[in-house]
mmCIF file of C-alpha atoms in Angstrom:
data_model
loop_
_atom_site.group_PDB
_atom_site.id
_atom_site.type_symbol
_atom_site.label_atom_id
_atom_site.label_comp_id
_atom_site.label_asym_id
_atom_site.label_seq_id
_atom_site.Cartn_x
_atom_site.Cartn_y
_atom_site.Cartn_z
ATOM 1 C CA UNK A 1 -0.020 -0.031 0.021
ATOM 2 C CA UNK A 2 2.784 2.407 0.926
ATOM 3 C CA UNK A 3 4.555 1.902 -2.390
ATOM 4 C CA UNK A 4 1.415 2.532 -4.369
ATOM 5 C CA UNK A 5 0.872 5.720 -2.375
ATOM 6 C CA UNK A 6 4.375 6.875 -3.230
ATOM 7 C CA UNK A 7 3.901 6.062 -6.910
ATOM 8 C CA UNK A 8 0.611 8.186 -6.852
ATOM 9 C CA UNK A 9 2.574 11.064 -5.278
ATOM 10 C CA UNK A 10 5.276 10.770 -7.912
ATOM 11 C CA UNK A 11 2.726 10.962 -10.695
ATOM 12 C CA UNK A 12 0.889 13.910 -9.078
ATOM 13 C CA UNK A 13 4.224 15.733 -8.588
ATOM 14 C CA UNK A 14 5.117 15.116 -12.229
ATOM 15 C CA UNK A 15 1.905 16.716 -13.402
ATOM 16 C CA UNK A 16 2.450 19.761 -11.173
ATOM 17 C CA UNK A 17 6.059 20.177 -12.317
ATOM 18 C CA UNK A 18 5.030 19.822 -15.977
ATOM 19 C CA UNK A 19 2.524 22.621 -15.487
ATOM 20 C CA UNK A 20 4.830 24.822 -13.408
ATOM 21 C CA UNK A 21 8.117 24.266 -15.308
ATOM 22 C CA UNK A 22 8.043 27.515 -17.299
ATOM 23 C CA UNK A 23 7.824 29.517 -14.083
ATOM 24 C CA UNK A 24 11.116 27.891 -12.848
ATOM 25 C CA UNK A 25 13.137 28.257 -16.137
ATOM 26 C CA UNK A 26 16.628 29.085 -15.118
ATOM 27 C CA UNK A 27 15.891 29.659 -11.448
ATOM 28 C CA UNK A 28 18.088 28.319 -8.601
ATOM 29 C CA UNK A 29 20.892 27.067 -10.865
ATOM 30 C CA UNK A 30 24.657 27.050 -10.351
ATOM 31 C CA UNK A 31 26.655 28.941 -9.341
ATOM 32 C CA UNK A 32 23.574 29.636 -7.101
ATOM 33 C CA UNK A 33 22.783 26.927 -4.670
ATOM 34 C CA UNK A 34 19.578 28.331 -3.286
ATOM 35 C CA UNK A 35 17.985 31.460 -1.667
ATOM 36 C CA UNK A 36 20.271 33.671 0.394
ATOM 37 C CA UNK A 37 23.061 31.005 0.329
ATOM 38 C CA UNK A 38 26.721 31.640 -0.591
ATOM 39 C CA UNK A 39 27.435 30.758 -4.194
ATOM 40 C CA UNK A 40 29.798 28.207 -5.781
ATOM 41 C CA UNK A 41 32.018 31.119 -6.657
ATOM 42 C CA UNK A 42 32.533 31.672 -2.959
ATOM 43 C CA UNK A 43 32.478 28.136 -1.731
ATOM 44 C CA UNK A 44 34.334 26.134 -4.486
ATOM 45 C CA UNK A 45 32.806 22.882 -3.369
ATOM 46 C CA UNK A 46 33.252 21.296 -6.795
ATOM 47 C CA UNK A 47 36.905 22.115 -7.207
ATOM 48 C CA UNK A 48 38.318 21.628 -10.644
ATOM 49 C CA UNK A 49 35.618 20.337 -13.092
ATOM 50 C CA UNK A 50 37.916 19.870 -16.048
ATOM 51 C CA UNK A 51 37.237 16.462 -17.740
ATOM 52 C CA UNK A 52 34.789 15.490 -15.075
ATOM 53 C CA UNK A 53 31.685 13.260 -15.669
ATOM 54 C CA UNK A 54 28.793 14.822 -13.852
ATOM 55 C CA UNK A 55 25.204 13.813 -13.130
ATOM 56 C CA UNK A 56 22.545 16.129 -11.911
ATOM 57 C CA UNK A 57 19.497 14.853 -9.903
ATOM 58 C CA UNK A 58 16.523 17.117 -10.654
ATOM 59 C CA UNK A 59 18.249 18.877 -13.578
ATOM 60 C CA UNK A 60 15.297 21.180 -14.312
ATOM 61 C CA UNK A 61 15.883 23.480 -17.272
ATOM 62 C CA UNK A 62 19.514 22.453 -17.595
ATOM 63 C CA UNK A 63 21.091 25.676 -16.481
ATOM 64 C CA UNK A 64 23.314 24.036 -13.845
ATOM 65 C CA UNK A 65 24.491 21.468 -16.420
ATOM 66 C CA UNK A 66 25.296 24.326 -18.815
ATOM 67 C CA UNK A 67 27.383 25.821 -15.829
ATOM 68 C CA UNK A 68 29.208 22.522 -15.608
ATOM 69 C CA UNK A 69 30.041 22.504 -19.371
ATOM 70 C CA UNK A 70 31.361 26.025 -19.139
ATOM 71 C CA UNK A 71 33.727 24.969 -16.394
ATOM 72 C CA UNK A 72 35.193 22.010 -18.359
ATOM 73 C CA UNK A 73 33.026 18.993 -17.523
ATOM 74 C CA UNK A 74 33.429 16.375 -20.261
ATOM 75 C CA UNK A 75 30.018 14.616 -19.903
ATOM 76 C CA UNK A 76 26.688 16.051 -18.741
ATOM 77 C CA UNK A 77 24.000 13.653 -17.478
ATOM 78 C CA UNK A 78 20.727 14.636 -15.893
ATOM 79 C CA UNK A 79 17.460 13.209 -14.630
ATOM 80 C CA UNK A 80 14.238 15.134 -13.884
ATOM 81 C CA UNK A 81 10.691 14.020 -13.144
ATOM 82 C CA UNK A 82 9.189 16.548 -15.541
ATOM 83 C CA UNK A 83 8.927 16.000 -19.331
ATOM 84 C CA UNK A 84 8.613 19.786 -19.748
ATOM 85 C CA UNK A 85 11.817 20.335 -17.848
ATOM 86 C CA UNK A 86 13.732 17.710 -19.811
ATOM 87 C CA UNK A 87 12.655 19.282 -23.159
ATOM 88 C CA UNK A 88 13.758 22.658 -21.922
ATOM 89 C CA UNK A 89 17.088 21.261 -20.888
ATOM 90 C CA UNK A 90 17.560 19.477 -24.261
ATOM 91 C CA UNK A 91 16.998 22.759 -26.023
ATOM 92 C CA UNK A 92 19.284 24.748 -23.728
ATOM 93 C CA UNK A 93 22.077 22.169 -23.898
ATOM 94 C CA UNK A 94 21.840 21.617 -27.710
ATOM 95 C CA UNK A 95 24.291 24.411 -28.237
ATOM 96 C CA UNK A 96 26.929 22.916 -25.934
ATOM 97 C CA UNK A 97 29.905 21.834 -28.005
ATOM 98 C CA UNK A 98 32.307 18.955 -27.482
ATOM 99 C CA UNK A 99 30.427 17.746 -24.413
ATOM 100 C CA UNK A 100 28.431 14.521 -24.248
ATOM 101 C CA UNK A 101 24.813 15.112 -23.044
ATOM 102 C CA UNK A 102 22.490 12.414 -21.683
ATOM 103 C CA UNK A 103 19.130 13.353 -20.161
ATOM 104 C CA UNK A 104 16.510 11.091 -18.632
ATOM 105 C CA UNK A 105 12.896 11.736 -17.674
ATOM 106 C CA UNK A 106 12.055 9.827 -14.519
ATOM 107 C CA UNK A 107 11.887 9.746 -10.756
ATOM 108 C CA UNK A 108 15.132 9.904 -8.751
ATOM 109 C CA UNK A 109 13.951 6.883 -6.706
ATOM 110 C CA UNK A 110 14.505 4.617 -9.772
ATOM 111 C CA UNK A 111 17.492 4.087 -12.121
ATOM 112 C CA UNK A 112 16.279 4.831 -15.685
ATOM 113 C CA UNK A 113 19.412 3.494 -17.289
ATOM 114 C CA UNK A 114 22.276 5.507 -15.610
ATOM 115 C CA UNK A 115 25.631 3.730 -15.542
ATOM 116 C CA UNK A 116 26.981 2.398 -12.229
ATOM 117 C CA UNK A 117 30.271 3.598 -10.662
ATOM 118 C CA UNK A 118 30.759 6.016 -13.583
ATOM 119 C CA UNK A 119 30.538 9.536 -12.348
ATOM 120 C CA UNK A 120 33.095 11.751 -10.727
ATOM 121 C CA UNK A 121 30.393 14.107 -9.362
ATOM 122 C CA UNK A 122 26.669 13.638 -8.599
ATOM 123 C CA UNK A 123 24.869 16.773 -7.433
ATOM 124 C CA UNK A 124 21.366 18.220 -6.812
ATOM 125 C CA UNK A 125 20.491 21.868 -6.635
ATOM 126 C CA UNK A 126 17.345 22.437 -4.615
ATOM 127 C CA UNK A 127 15.647 19.195 -5.687
ATOM 128 C CA UNK A 128 16.473 16.405 -3.291
ATOM 129 C CA UNK A 129 13.566 17.184 -0.956
ATOM 130 C CA UNK A 130 11.150 16.119 -3.670
ATOM 131 C CA UNK A 131 12.094 12.455 -3.157
ATOM 132 C CA UNK A 132 9.363 10.268 -1.636
ATOM 133 C CA UNK A 133 12.101 7.791 -0.446
ATOM 134 C CA UNK A 134 15.344 9.429 0.640
ATOM 135 C CA UNK A 135 17.027 6.102 1.453
ATOM 136 C CA UNK A 136 16.411 4.491 -1.882
ATOM 137 C CA UNK A 137 17.361 7.714 -3.699
ATOM 138 C CA UNK A 138 20.716 7.976 -1.825
ATOM 139 C CA UNK A 139 21.476 4.302 -2.526
ATOM 140 C CA UNK A 140 20.941 5.095 -6.261
ATOM 141 C CA UNK A 141 23.244 8.042 -6.185
ATOM 142 C CA UNK A 142 25.902 6.167 -4.255
ATOM 143 C CA UNK A 143 25.851 3.465 -6.896
ATOM 144 C CA UNK A 144 26.320 5.949 -9.720
ATOM 145 C CA UNK A 145 29.517 7.411 -8.228
ATOM 146 C CA UNK A 146 33.058 6.092 -8.718
ATOM 147 C CA UNK A 147 34.843 5.354 -5.339
ATOM 148 C CA UNK A 148 36.032 8.701 -4.098
ATOM 149 C CA UNK A 149 33.429 10.554 -6.073
ATOM 150 C CA UNK A 150 31.591 13.546 -4.713
ATOM 151 C CA UNK A 151 27.871 14.072 -3.950
ATOM 152 C CA UNK A 152 26.914 17.709 -3.299
ATOM 153 C CA UNK A 153 23.323 18.899 -2.774
ATOM 154 C CA UNK A 154 21.363 21.893 -1.535
ATOM 155 C CA UNK A 155 17.804 22.088 -0.143
ATOM 156 C CA UNK A 156 15.480 24.190 1.940
ATOM 157 C CA UNK A 157 16.403 24.126 5.626
ATOM 158 C CA UNK A 158 13.841 22.014 7.482
ATOM 159 C CA UNK A 159 13.384 24.718 10.117
ATOM 160 C CA UNK A 160 12.314 27.333 7.551
ATOM 161 C CA UNK A 161 8.847 25.969 6.843
ATOM 162 C CA UNK A 162 8.210 25.509 10.565
ATOM 163 C CA UNK A 163 8.414 29.170 11.202
ATOM 164 C CA UNK A 164 6.012 31.759 9.738
ATOM 165 C CA UNK A 165 6.326 35.518 9.616
ATOM 166 C CA UNK A 166 3.482 37.601 11.111
ATOM 167 C CA UNK A 167 4.380 41.237 10.700
ATOM 168 C CA UNK A 168 7.618 41.700 12.683
ATOM 169 C CA UNK A 169 7.096 38.514 14.589
ATOM 170 C CA UNK A 170 8.305 35.021 13.732
ATOM 171 C CA UNK A 171 6.000 32.236 14.985
ATOM 172 C CA UNK A 172 6.761 28.555 15.319
ATOM 173 C CA UNK A 173 3.826 27.008 13.692
ATOM 174 C CA UNK A 174 4.910 23.358 13.329
ATOM 175 C CA UNK A 175 7.129 20.940 15.277
ATOM 176 C CA UNK A 176 10.574 20.438 13.881
ATOM 177 C CA UNK A 177 10.150 16.800 14.746
ATOM 178 C CA UNK A 178 7.186 16.480 12.340
ATOM 179 C CA UNK A 179 8.682 14.522 9.434
ATOM 180 C CA UNK A 180 7.214 12.966 6.342
ATOM 181 C CA UNK A 181 5.503 13.653 3.033
ATOM 182 C CA UNK A 182 3.632 16.976 3.206
ATOM 183 C CA UNK A 183 2.133 19.526 0.833
ATOM 184 C CA UNK A 184 4.618 22.210 -0.273
ATOM 185 C CA UNK A 185 3.066 25.334 1.289
ATOM 186 C CA UNK A 186 4.023 27.955 -1.330
ATOM 187 C CA UNK A 187 2.405 25.916 -4.190
ATOM 188 C CA UNK A 188 -1.153 26.372 -5.195
ATOM 189 C CA UNK A 189 -1.447 22.888 -6.700
ATOM 190 C CA UNK A 190 -0.786 19.419 -5.393
ATOM 191 C CA UNK A 191 3.025 19.250 -4.606
ATOM 192 C CA UNK A 192 4.294 16.794 -1.996
ATOM 193 C CA UNK A 193 7.740 17.314 -0.490
ATOM 194 C CA UNK A 194 9.576 15.178 2.036
ATOM 195 C CA UNK A 195 9.931 17.334 5.310
ATOM 196 C CA UNK A 196 12.949 15.828 7.059
ATOM 197 C CA UNK A 197 15.292 16.993 9.873
ATOM 198 C CA UNK A 198 18.857 17.791 9.249
ATOM 199 C CA UNK A 199 19.862 14.808 11.439
ATOM 200 C CA UNK A 200 17.785 12.507 9.153
ATOM 201 C CA UNK A 201 19.733 13.696 6.123
ATOM 202 C CA UNK A 202 23.052 13.166 7.895
ATOM 203 C CA UNK A 203 22.133 9.741 9.282
ATOM 204 C CA UNK A 204 20.819 8.556 5.875
ATOM 205 C CA UNK A 205 23.969 9.700 4.180
ATOM 206 C CA UNK A 206 26.185 7.856 6.738
ATOM 207 C CA UNK A 207 24.070 4.708 6.524
ATOM 208 C CA UNK A 208 24.315 4.647 2.717
ATOM 209 C CA UNK A 209 28.165 4.848 3.002
ATOM 210 C CA UNK A 210 28.926 8.494 2.406
ATOM 211 C CA UNK A 211 31.590 10.351 4.324
ATOM 212 C CA UNK A 212 30.350 13.915 5.068
ATOM 213 C CA UNK A 213 32.950 16.516 4.265
ATOM 214 C CA UNK A 214 31.153 19.838 4.788
ATOM 215 C CA UNK A 215 27.749 21.317 5.770
ATOM 216 C CA UNK A 216 26.938 24.902 4.925
ATOM 217 C CA UNK A 217 24.202 26.851 6.658
ATOM 218 C CA UNK A 218 25.584 30.304 6.060
ATOM 219 C CA UNK A 219 23.459 33.211 4.928
ATOM 220 C CA UNK A 220 24.460 35.942 2.486
ATOM 221 C CA UNK A 221 21.851 38.707 2.405
ATOM 222 C CA UNK A 222 21.883 40.914 -0.672
ATOM 223 C CA UNK A 223 20.389 44.386 -0.482
ATOM 224 C CA UNK A 224 17.895 43.705 -3.354
ATOM 225 C CA UNK A 225 16.211 40.887 -1.382
ATOM 226 C CA UNK A 226 15.887 42.685 1.981
ATOM 227 C CA UNK A 227 12.146 42.122 1.950
ATOM 228 C CA UNK A 228 10.048 41.991 5.042
ATOM 229 C CA UNK A 229 6.875 41.076 3.171
ATOM 230 C CA UNK A 230 5.512 37.907 4.772
ATOM 231 C CA UNK A 231 3.923 37.003 1.427
ATOM 232 C CA UNK A 232 7.477 36.310 0.201
ATOM 233 C CA UNK A 233 8.537 32.786 1.087
ATOM 234 C CA UNK A 234 12.198 33.689 1.796
ATOM 235 C CA UNK A 235 12.529 37.063 3.646
ATOM 236 C CA UNK A 236 15.378 39.000 5.058
ATOM 237 C CA UNK A 237 13.663 38.963 8.446
ATOM 238 C CA UNK A 238 13.628 35.224 8.661
ATOM 239 C CA UNK A 239 17.056 34.723 7.069
ATOM 240 C CA UNK A 240 18.644 37.053 9.580
ATOM 241 C CA UNK A 241 17.489 34.644 12.309
ATOM 242 C CA UNK A 242 17.389 31.196 10.831
ATOM 243 C CA UNK A 243 19.005 29.645 7.700
ATOM 244 C CA UNK A 244 16.611 29.329 4.801
ATOM 245 C CA UNK A 245 18.677 26.588 3.134
ATOM 246 C CA UNK A 246 21.627 24.310 3.508
ATOM 247 C CA UNK A 247 24.251 22.499 1.468
ATOM 248 C CA UNK A 248 25.985 19.163 2.161
ATOM 249 C CA UNK A 249 29.156 17.844 0.510
ATOM 250 C CA UNK A 250 30.090 14.212 0.954
ATOM 251 C CA UNK A 251 32.383 11.624 -0.583
ATOM 252 C CA UNK A 252 31.758 7.963 -1.619
ATOM 253 C CA UNK A 253 34.018 5.845 0.524
#
């Protein structure tokens, strides 16, 4: 029964993403990791990308893969749940020269034909929280990497959605310990994300076999986003008190 529920959620999320994809074209893509986070230009988590085979989980419109190509990656691979996103990525990456491109439409919980122990880097920019089964997804990602390969991902900080803004006040409206598949609040259509604690991510990574190298919860507030409007999902007020997002870098042992 649980597996059939997960399949239903994946299909529902696919429909929602197919409809919403144009709104997210080019958004939250490298060198940006997520809202109010330091960028890759500042963090240098990927190091030298020259000649690297890279795989993106939740590749969206392909802008992060294009960034990888511009920094010397030799092969670009991506998977995304949305057909609309994959078509956008194919179009965007069609102009990339001298770089192999392979894109798959499918759920991150399943392997659609991605080679095993092949990649130097697997990464995910603000997409991993859409998995309905984190353990299974991480096992897949681990299998795709060469020994010593890197897995880097960013996602919304789990405390962010637990706190709402009411004028100048921040109010805890949900328990941090409340985990599981839940409706994504900012979306006006069915969109189920996996709300998990930071410790759950860390423990699942360790159990899978990853060695955690770095966790980033830093905030970089730009003048142009200093909004106090509670209708904005990521505000300066909240970011000045709690991290809106996080990044984890780990290594396949």
